[in-house]
Coordinates of C-alpha atoms in Angstrom, one line a residue:
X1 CA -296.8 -75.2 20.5
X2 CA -298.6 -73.2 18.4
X3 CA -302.0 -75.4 18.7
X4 CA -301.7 -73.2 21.7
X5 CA -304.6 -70.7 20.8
X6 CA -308.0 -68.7 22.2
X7 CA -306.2 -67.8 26.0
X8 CA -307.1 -64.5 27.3
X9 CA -305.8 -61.8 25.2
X10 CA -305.0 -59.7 28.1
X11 CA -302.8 -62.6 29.7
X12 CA -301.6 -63.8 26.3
X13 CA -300.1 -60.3 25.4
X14 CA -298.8 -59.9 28.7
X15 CA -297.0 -63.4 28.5
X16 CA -295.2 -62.5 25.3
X17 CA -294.6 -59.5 25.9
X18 CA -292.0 -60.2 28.7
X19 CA -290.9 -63.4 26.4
X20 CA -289.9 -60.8 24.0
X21 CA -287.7 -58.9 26.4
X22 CA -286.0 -61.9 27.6
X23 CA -287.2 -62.4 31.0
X24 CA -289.9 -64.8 31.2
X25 CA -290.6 -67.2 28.9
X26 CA -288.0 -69.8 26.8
X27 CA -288.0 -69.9 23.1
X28 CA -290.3 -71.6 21.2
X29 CA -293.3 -72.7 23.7
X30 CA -295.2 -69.8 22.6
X31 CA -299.1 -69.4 21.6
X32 CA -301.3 -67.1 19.2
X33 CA -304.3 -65.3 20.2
X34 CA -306.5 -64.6 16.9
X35 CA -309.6 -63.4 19.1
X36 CA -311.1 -62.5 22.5
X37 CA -312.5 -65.3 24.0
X38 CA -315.7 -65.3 25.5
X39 CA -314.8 -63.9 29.4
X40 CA -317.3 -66.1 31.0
X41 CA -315.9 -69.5 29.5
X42 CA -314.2 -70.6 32.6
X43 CA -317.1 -70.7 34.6
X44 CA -319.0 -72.6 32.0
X45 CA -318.7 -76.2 34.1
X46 CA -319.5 -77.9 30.6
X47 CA -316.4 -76.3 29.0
X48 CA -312.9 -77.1 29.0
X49 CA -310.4 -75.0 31.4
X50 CA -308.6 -73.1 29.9
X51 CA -305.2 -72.5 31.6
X52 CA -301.6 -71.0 32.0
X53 CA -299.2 -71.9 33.7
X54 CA -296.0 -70.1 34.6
X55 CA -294.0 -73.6 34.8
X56 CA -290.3 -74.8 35.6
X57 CA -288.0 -77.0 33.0
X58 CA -286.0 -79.6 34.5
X59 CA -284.9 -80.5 30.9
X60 CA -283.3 -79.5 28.1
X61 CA -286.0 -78.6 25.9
X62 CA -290.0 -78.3 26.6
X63 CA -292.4 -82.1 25.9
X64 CA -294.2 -82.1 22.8
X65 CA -297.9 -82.3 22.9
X66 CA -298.2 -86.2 22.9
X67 CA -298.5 -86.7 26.7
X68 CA -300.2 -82.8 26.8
X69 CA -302.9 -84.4 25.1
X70 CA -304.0 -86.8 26.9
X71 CA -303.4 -85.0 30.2
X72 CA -305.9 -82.2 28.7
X73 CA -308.4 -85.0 28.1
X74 CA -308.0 -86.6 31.5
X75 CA -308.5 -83.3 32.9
X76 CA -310.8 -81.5 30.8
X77 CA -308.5 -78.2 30.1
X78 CA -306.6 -76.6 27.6
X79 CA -303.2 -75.8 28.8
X80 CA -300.7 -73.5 27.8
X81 CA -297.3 -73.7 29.6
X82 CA -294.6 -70.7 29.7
X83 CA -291.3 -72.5 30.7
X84 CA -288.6 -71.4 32.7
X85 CA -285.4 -72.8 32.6
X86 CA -284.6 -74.3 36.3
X87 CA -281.1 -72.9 36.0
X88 CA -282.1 -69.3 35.5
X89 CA -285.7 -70.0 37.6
X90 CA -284.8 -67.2 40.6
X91 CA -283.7 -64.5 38.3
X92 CA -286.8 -65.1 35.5
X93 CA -289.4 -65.8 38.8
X94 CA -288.2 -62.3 40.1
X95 CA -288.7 -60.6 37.2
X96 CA -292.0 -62.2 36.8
X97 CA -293.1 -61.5 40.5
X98 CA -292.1 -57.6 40.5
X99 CA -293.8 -57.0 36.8
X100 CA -296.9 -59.1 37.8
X101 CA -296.2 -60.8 34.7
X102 CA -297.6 -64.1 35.5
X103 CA -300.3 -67.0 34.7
X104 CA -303.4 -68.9 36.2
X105 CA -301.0 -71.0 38.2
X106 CA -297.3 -70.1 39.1
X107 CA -295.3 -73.0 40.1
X108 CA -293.1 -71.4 42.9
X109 CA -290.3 -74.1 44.2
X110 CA -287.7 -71.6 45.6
X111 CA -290.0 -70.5 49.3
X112 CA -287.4 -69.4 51.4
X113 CA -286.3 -66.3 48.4
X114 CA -287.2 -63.2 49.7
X115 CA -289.0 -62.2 46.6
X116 CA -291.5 -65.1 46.6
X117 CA -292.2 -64.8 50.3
X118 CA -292.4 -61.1 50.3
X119 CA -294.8 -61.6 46.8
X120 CA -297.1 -64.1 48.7
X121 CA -297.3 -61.9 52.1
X122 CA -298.2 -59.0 50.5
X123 CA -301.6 -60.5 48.8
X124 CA -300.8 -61.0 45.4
X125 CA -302.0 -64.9 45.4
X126 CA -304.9 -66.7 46.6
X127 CA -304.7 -68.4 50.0
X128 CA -306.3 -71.3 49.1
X129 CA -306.6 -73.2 52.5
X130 CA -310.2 -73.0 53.1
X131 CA -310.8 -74.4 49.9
X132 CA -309.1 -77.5 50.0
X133 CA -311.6 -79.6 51.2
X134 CA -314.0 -79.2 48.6
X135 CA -312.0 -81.4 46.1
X136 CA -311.3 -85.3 47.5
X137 CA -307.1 -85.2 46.8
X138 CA -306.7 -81.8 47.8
X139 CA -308.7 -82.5 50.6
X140 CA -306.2 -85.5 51.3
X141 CA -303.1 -83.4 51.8
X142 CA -302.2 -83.7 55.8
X143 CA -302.2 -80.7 58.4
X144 CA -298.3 -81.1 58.5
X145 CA -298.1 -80.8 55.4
X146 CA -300.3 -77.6 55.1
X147 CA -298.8 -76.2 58.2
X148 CA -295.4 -76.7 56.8
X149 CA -296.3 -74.7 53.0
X150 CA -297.8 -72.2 54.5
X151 CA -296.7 -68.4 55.0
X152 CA -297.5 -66.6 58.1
X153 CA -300.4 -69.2 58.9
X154 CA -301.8 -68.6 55.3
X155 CA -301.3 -71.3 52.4
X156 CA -301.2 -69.4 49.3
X157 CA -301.1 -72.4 46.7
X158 CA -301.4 -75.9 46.5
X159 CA -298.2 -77.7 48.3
X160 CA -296.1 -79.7 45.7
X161 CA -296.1 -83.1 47.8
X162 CA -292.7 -84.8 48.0
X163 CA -291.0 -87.4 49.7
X164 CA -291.2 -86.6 53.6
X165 CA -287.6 -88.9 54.1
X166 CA -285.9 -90.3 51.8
X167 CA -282.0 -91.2 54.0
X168 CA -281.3 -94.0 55.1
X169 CA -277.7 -96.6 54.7
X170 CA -277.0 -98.9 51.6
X171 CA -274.5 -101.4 52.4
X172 CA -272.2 -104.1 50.3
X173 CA -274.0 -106.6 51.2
X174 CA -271.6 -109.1 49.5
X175 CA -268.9 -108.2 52.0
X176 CA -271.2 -108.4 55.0
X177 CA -271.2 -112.1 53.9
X178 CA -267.6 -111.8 53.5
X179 CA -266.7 -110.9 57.1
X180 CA -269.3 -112.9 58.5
X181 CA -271.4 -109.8 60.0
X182 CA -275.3 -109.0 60.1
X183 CA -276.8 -106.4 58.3
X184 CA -276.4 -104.0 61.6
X185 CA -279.5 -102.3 63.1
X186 CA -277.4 -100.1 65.7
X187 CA -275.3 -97.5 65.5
X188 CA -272.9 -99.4 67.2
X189 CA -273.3 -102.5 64.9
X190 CA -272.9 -100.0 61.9
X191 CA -269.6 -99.1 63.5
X192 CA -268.6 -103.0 63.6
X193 CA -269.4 -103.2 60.2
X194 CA -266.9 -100.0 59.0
X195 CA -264.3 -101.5 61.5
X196 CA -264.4 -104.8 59.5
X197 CA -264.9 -103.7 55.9
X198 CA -261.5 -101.4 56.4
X199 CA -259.6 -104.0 58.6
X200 CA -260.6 -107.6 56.8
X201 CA -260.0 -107.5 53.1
X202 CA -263.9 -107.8 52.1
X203 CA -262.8 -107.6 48.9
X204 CA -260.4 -110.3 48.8
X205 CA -257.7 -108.9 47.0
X206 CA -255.2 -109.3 49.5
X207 CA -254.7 -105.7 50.1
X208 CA -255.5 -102.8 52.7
X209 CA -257.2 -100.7 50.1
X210 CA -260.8 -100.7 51.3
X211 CA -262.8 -98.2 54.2
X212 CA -266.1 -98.6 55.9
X213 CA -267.7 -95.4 55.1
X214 CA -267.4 -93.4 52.0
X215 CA -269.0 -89.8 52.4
X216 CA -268.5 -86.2 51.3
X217 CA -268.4 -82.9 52.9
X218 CA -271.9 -82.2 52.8
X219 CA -273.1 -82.4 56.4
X220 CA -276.7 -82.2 55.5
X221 CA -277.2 -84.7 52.7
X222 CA -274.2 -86.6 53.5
X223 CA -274.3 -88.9 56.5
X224 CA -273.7 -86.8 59.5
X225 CA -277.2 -85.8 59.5
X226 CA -278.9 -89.1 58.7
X227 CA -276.8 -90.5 61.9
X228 CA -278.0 -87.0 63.6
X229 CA -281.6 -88.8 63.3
X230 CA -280.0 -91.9 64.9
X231 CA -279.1 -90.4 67.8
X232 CA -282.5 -88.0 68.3
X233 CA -281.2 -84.7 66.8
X234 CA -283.8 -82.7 66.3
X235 CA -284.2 -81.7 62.2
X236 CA -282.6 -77.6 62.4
X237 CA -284.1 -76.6 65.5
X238 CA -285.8 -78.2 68.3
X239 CA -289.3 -76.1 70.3
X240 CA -291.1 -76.6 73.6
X241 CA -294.3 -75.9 74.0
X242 CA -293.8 -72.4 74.9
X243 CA -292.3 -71.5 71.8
X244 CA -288.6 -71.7 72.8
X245 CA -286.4 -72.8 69.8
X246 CA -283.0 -74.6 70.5
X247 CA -280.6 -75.1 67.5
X248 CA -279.9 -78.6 66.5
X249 CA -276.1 -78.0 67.4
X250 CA -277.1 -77.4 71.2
X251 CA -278.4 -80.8 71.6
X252 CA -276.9 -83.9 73.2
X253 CA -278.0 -85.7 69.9
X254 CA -275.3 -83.3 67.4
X255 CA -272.7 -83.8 70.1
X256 CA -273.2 -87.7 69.5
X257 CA -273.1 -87.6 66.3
X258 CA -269.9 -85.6 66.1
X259 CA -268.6 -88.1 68.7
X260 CA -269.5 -91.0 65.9
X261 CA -267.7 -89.6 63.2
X262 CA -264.6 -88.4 64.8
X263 CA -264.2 -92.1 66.2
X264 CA -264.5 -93.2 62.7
X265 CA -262.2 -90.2 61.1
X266 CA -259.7 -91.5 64.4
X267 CA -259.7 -95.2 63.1
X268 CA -259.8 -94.8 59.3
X269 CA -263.1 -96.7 59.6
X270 CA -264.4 -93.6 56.7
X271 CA -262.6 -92.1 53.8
X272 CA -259.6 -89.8 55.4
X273 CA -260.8 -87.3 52.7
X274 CA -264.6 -87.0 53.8
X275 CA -264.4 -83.3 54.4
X276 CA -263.4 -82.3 50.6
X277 CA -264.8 -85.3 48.5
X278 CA -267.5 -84.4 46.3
X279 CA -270.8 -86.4 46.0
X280 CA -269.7 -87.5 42.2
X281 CA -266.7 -88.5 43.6
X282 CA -268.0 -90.4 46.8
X283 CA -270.6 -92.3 44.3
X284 CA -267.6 -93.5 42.2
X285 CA -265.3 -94.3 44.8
X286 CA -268.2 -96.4 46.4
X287 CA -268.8 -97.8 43.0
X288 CA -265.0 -98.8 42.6
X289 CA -265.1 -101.3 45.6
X290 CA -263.1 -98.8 47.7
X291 CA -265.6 -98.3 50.7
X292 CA -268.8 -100.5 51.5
X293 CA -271.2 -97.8 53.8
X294 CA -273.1 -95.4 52.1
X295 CA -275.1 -93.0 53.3
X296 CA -277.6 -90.9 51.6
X297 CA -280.8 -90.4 50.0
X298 CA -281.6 -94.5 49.7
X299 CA -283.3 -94.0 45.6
X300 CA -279.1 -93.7 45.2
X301 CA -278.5 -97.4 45.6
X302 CA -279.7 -98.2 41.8
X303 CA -277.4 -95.3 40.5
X304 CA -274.3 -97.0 42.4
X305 CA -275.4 -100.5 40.9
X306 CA -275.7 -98.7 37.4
X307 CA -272.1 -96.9 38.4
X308 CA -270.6 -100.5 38.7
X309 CA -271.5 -102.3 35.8
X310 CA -268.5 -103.8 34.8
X311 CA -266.5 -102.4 37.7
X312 CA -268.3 -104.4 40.6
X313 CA -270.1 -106.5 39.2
X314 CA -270.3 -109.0 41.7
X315 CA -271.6 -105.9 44.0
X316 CA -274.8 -106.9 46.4
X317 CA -276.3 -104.0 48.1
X318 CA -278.5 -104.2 51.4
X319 CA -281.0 -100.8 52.2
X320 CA -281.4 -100.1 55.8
X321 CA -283.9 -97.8 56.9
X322 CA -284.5 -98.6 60.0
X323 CA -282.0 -97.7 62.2
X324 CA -281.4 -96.4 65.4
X325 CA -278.3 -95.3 68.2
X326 CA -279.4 -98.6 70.1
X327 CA -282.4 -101.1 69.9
X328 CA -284.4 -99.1 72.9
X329 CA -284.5 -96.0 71.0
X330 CA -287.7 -94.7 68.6
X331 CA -287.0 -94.9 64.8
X332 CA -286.5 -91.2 63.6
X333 CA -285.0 -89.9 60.3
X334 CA -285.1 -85.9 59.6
X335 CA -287.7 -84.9 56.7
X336 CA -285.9 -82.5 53.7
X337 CA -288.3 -79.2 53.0
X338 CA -291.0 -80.9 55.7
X339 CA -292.0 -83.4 52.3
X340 CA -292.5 -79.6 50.5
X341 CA -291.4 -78.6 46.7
X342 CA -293.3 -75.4 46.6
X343 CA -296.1 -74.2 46.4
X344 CA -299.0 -74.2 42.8
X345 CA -299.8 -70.8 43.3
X346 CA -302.8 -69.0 41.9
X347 CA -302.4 -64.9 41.5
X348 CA -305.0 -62.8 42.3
X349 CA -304.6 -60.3 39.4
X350 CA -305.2 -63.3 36.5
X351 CA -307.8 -65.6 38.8
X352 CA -310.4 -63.1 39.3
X353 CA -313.3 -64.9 41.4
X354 CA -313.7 -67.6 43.7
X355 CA -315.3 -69.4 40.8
X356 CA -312.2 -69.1 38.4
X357 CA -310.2 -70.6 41.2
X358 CA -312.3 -72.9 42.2
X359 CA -312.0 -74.0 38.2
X360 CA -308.4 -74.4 39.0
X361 CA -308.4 -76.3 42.0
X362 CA -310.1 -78.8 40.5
X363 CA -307.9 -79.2 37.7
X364 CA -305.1 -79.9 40.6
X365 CA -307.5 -82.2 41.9
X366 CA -307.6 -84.2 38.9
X367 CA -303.7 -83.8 38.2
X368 CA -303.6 -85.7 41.4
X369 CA -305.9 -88.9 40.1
X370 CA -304.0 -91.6 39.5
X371 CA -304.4 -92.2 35.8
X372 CA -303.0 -88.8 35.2
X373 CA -299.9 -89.1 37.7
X374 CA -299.0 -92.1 35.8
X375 CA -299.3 -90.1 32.7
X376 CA -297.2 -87.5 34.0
X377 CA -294.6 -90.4 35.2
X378 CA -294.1 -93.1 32.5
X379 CA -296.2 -91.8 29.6
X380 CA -298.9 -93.7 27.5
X381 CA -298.9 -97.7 27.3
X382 CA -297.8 -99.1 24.6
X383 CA -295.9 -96.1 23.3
X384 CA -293.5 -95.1 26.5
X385 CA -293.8 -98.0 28.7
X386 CA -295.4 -101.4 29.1
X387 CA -296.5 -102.9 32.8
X388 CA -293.9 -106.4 32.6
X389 CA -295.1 -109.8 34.6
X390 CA -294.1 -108.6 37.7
X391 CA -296.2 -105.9 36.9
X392 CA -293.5 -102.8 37.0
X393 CA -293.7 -100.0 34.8
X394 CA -290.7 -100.4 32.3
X395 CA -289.6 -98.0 29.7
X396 CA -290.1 -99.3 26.4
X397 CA -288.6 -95.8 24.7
X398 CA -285.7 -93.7 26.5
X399 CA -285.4 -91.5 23.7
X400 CA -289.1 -90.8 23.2
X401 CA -289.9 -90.8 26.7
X402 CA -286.9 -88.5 27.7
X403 CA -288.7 -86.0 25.2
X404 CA -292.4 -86.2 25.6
X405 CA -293.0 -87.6 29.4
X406 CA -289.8 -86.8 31.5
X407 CA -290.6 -82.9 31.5
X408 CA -293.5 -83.1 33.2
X409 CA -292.2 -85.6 36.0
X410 CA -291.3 -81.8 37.9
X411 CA -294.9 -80.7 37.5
X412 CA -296.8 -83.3 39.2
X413 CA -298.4 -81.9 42.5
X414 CA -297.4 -85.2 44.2
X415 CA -294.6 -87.5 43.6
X416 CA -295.7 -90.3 46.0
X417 CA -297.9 -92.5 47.3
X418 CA -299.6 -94.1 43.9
X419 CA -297.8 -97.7 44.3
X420 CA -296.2 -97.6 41.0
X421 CA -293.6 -100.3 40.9
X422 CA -290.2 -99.6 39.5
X423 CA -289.1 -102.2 37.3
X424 CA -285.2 -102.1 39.1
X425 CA -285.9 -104.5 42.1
X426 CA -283.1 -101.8 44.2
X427 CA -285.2 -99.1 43.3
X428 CA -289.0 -100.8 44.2
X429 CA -287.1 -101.6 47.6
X430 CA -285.7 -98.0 48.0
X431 CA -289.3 -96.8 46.9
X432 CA -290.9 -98.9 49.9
X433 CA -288.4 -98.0 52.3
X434 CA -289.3 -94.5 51.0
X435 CA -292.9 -94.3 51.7
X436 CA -292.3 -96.6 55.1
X437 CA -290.2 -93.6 56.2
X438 CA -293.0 -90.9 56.0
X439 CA -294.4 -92.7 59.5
X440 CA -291.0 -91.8 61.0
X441 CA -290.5 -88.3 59.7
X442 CA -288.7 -85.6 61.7
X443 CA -290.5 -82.1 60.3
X444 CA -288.1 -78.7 60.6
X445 CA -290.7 -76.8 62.7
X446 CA -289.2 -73.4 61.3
X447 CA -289.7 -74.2 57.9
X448 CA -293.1 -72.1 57.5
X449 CA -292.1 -69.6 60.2
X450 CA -290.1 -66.1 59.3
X451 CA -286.6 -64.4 60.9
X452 CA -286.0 -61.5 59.1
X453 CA -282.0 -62.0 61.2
X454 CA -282.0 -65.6 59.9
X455 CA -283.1 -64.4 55.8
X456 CA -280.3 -62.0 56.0
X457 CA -277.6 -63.5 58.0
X458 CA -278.6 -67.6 58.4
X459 CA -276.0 -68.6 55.6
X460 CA -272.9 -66.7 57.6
X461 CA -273.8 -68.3 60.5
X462 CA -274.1 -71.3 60.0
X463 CA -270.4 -71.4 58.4
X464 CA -269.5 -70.7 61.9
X465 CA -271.4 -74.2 63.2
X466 CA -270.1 -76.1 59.9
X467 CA -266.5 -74.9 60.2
X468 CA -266.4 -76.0 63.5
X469 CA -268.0 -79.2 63.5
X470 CA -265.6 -80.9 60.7
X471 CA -263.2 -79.2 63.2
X472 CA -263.9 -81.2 66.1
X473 CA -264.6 -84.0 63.8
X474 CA -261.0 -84.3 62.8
X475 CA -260.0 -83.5 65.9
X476 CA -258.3 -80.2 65.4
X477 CA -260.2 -78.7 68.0
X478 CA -261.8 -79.6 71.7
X479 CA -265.8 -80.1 72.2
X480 CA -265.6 -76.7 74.9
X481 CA -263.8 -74.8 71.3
X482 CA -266.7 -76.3 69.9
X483 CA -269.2 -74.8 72.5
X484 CA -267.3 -71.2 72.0
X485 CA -268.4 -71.4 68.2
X486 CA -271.8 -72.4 69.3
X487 CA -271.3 -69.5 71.5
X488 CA -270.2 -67.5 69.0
X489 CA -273.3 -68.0 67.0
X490 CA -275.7 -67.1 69.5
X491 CA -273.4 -63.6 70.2
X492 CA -273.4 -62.4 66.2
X493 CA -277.3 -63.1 65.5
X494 CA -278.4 -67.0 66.4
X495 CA -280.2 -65.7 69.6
X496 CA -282.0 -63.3 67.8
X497 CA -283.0 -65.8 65.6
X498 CA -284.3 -68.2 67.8
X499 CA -286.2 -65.1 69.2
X500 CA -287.8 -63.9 66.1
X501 CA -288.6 -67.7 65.7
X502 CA -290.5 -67.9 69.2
X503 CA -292.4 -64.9 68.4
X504 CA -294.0 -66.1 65.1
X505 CA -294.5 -69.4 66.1
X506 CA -296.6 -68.3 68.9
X507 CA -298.6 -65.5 66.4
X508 CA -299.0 -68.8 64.1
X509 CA -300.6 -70.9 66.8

């Protein structure tokens, strides 16, 4: 990029100094600073922004200017990106953080590291929430939201919206015809369904080679925490209104749940392997006719139609997002991150003044316009993508849009909510379902709250919960074994950790 030119000196040098020492920026996105610029350009509301942007690469190599361009125009900046690598982001965003080697804006997508949080506690960003309302989209982004991004009641960047819920069940619909069932709305019906897909050849091949479920040993993204929300698990911990937090494994709801899966484990109504099977090889084995329930994030039904081209092709899928334990109980599916990716974040020692960062701001503001998201999605008309006559955005170039449009997907502030139709009629419907989902979201209420216990110890824990769940699940040991783990938990560090929990959810109030 080496249009790139007339940055800051001071913040140019900086940059490339810690790209030449390996532990910032990637190869070859680099920019040349022939002069000083004149220091009071960014305030000049007639000029264009000039920004950096400490940014992370979901791809294999950085986009070339094409879509840049017109994303400058739209915006009225000049941009100059420093890429990190997403597989090397914690190490390089460390590095970054302890030197103070950053940008104008800092995309920061890993919250919950130690470094980051410790980095935004201690001053070195903006917090940006009284702000917000000056600028229409920013002004847009909910109180849950906010709540959820923010630090110690602070929100030091702009949240990166995403998906608030995005689970839900995707079902052979074809063998639903087959047996002569519904698509089920219950639990229980859910249950028929896996009973009858294993037991009455929906296949038609004349052979007991098909299950009802097919899931992997993942109880969070798999579908023992989808069917949590089912039964009214809360989402990681449940608080009363004195600040009291209960795990989501001492709940009624988790015991339920467990209950459900061990029946079907007991029946052969799911994949005898669930525990060990990975999600590539629960997508195939789906794919290859063996089960007909899947649950997961619902976007996944167009990459198992795509998966069985040629395999299944014969393969109708039904989307159910609207399930519940029984047809009295509220709709409720649990909400990944609280619908947060991170945080744009806007440090204090590159934006000097309220006016700088108010420059800024508005440049997120306008990322957030519609005309620019779509830039930032599919491209430009006519050279990426064309609208068809059902008026769906369909990709005209893979090639050309995998290299100049598909980098920046990662960098838009918001990933929902514009109405863009997918072009796969699976995926419009898992889109809808999508959005529909947001009104029946289930928010982690520790998600912006500290425990210094949980930081340090949280992961070894909760192998203790985990272990013993699949445990009682396959029925190698008794629900009061399972209360002794629970037990267990709270003895070695959980009740200090719903403790430290109480106390800063009451100081955040």
């Amino acid at each position: 990029m080496q249009r790139r030119i007339g940055m800051k000196k001071q913040k140019v040098s900086k940059l490339a100094s810690v790209s030449l020492a390996g532990a910032l920026l990637l190869a070859g996105c680099s920019s040349t600073a022939s002069t000083d610029k004149n220091s009071s350009k960014k305030e000049d509301k007639n000029s264009k922004t000039e920004i950096s942007w400490l940014n992370i690469l979901h791809t294999a190599s950085p986009p070339t200017d094409t879509v840049l361009d017109q994303i400058e125009k739209k915006t009225n900046s000049e941009i100059k990106f420093s890429w990190i690598p997403d597989a090397s982001k914690e190490e390089r965003l460390n590095t970054a953080l302890a030197s103070d080697s950053l940008a104008d804006i800092v995309t920061l997508t890993i919250l919950e590291n130690s470094s980051v949080r410790n980095a935004l506690k201690s001053g070195m960003f903006w917090n940006v929430e009284d702000y917000l309302d000056e600028f229409p989209n920013l002004k847009a982004i909910s109180k849950d939201i906010r709540v959820s991004a923010s630090i110690e009641g602070k929100l030091y960047g702009i949240p990166f919206q995403k998906d608030l819920a995005r689970n839900g069940v995707v079902i052979r619909k074809d063998w639903l015809d087959k047996v002569g069932l519904a698509v089920p709305k219950t639990t229980e019906e859910l249950m028929e369904v896996a009973k009858a897909f294993t037991e009455k050849d929906p296949d038609g091949n004349g052979k007991n080679d098909t299950t009802g479920f097919m899931d992997r040993s993942d109880l969070i993204f798999g579908a023992f925490k989808t069917l949590g929300s089912y039964y009214g698990t809360p989402n990681n911990w449940l608080v009363d209104k004195k600040g009291n937090f209960s795990a989501e494994f001492e709940t009624d709801g988790y015991i339920k749940t467990m209950d459900y899966m061990k029946k079907l484990y007991e029946n052969g109504w799911i994949n005898k392997d669930f525990a060990v099977t990975a999600k590539t090889d629960q997508q195939q084995n789906f794919a290859q006719g063996k089960a007909g329930i899947y649950v997961g994030a619902l976007f996944d039904a167009k990459n198992l139609q795509t998966m069985a081209a040629g395999i299944q092709d014969n393969m109708e899928l039904a989307l159910v997002n609207d399930m519940t334990s029984d047809s009295n109980s509220e709709r409720a599916i649990w909400s990944a991150g609280n619908g947060i990716g991170g945080l744009l974040a806007f440090p204090r020692s590159e934006v000097k003044d309220e006016a700088e960062l108010k420059r800024l701001l508005k440049f997120v503001n306008d990322l957030l316009e519609p005309e620019t998201y779509t830039l930032m999605t599919y491209g430009i008309e006519g050279t990426h993508y064309k609208l068809n006559d059902e008026g769906a955005y369909e990709i005209i170039n893979q090639d050309l849009w995998q290299q100049e449009v598909q980098p920046f997907a990662s960098s838009r502030p918001k990933e929902n909510g514009y109405g863009l139709k997918d072009p796969n009629p699976i995926k419009a419907l898992a889109d809808e379902m999508i959005a529909e989902n947001a009104k029946y979201a289930v928010f982690n209420p520790a998600v912006p709250l500290e425990s210094p216990t949980y930081t340090t110890q949280g992961s070894e824990l909760q192998k203790i919960i985990t272990d013993a769940t699949y445990q009682y699940i396959l029925g190698e040991i008794s629900l009061d074994d399972f209360k002794k783990a629970v037990k267990s938990w709270n003895d070695q560090g959980g009740k200090t950790i719903k403790e430290e929990y109480k106390a800063a959810y009451n100081e955040a109030k």
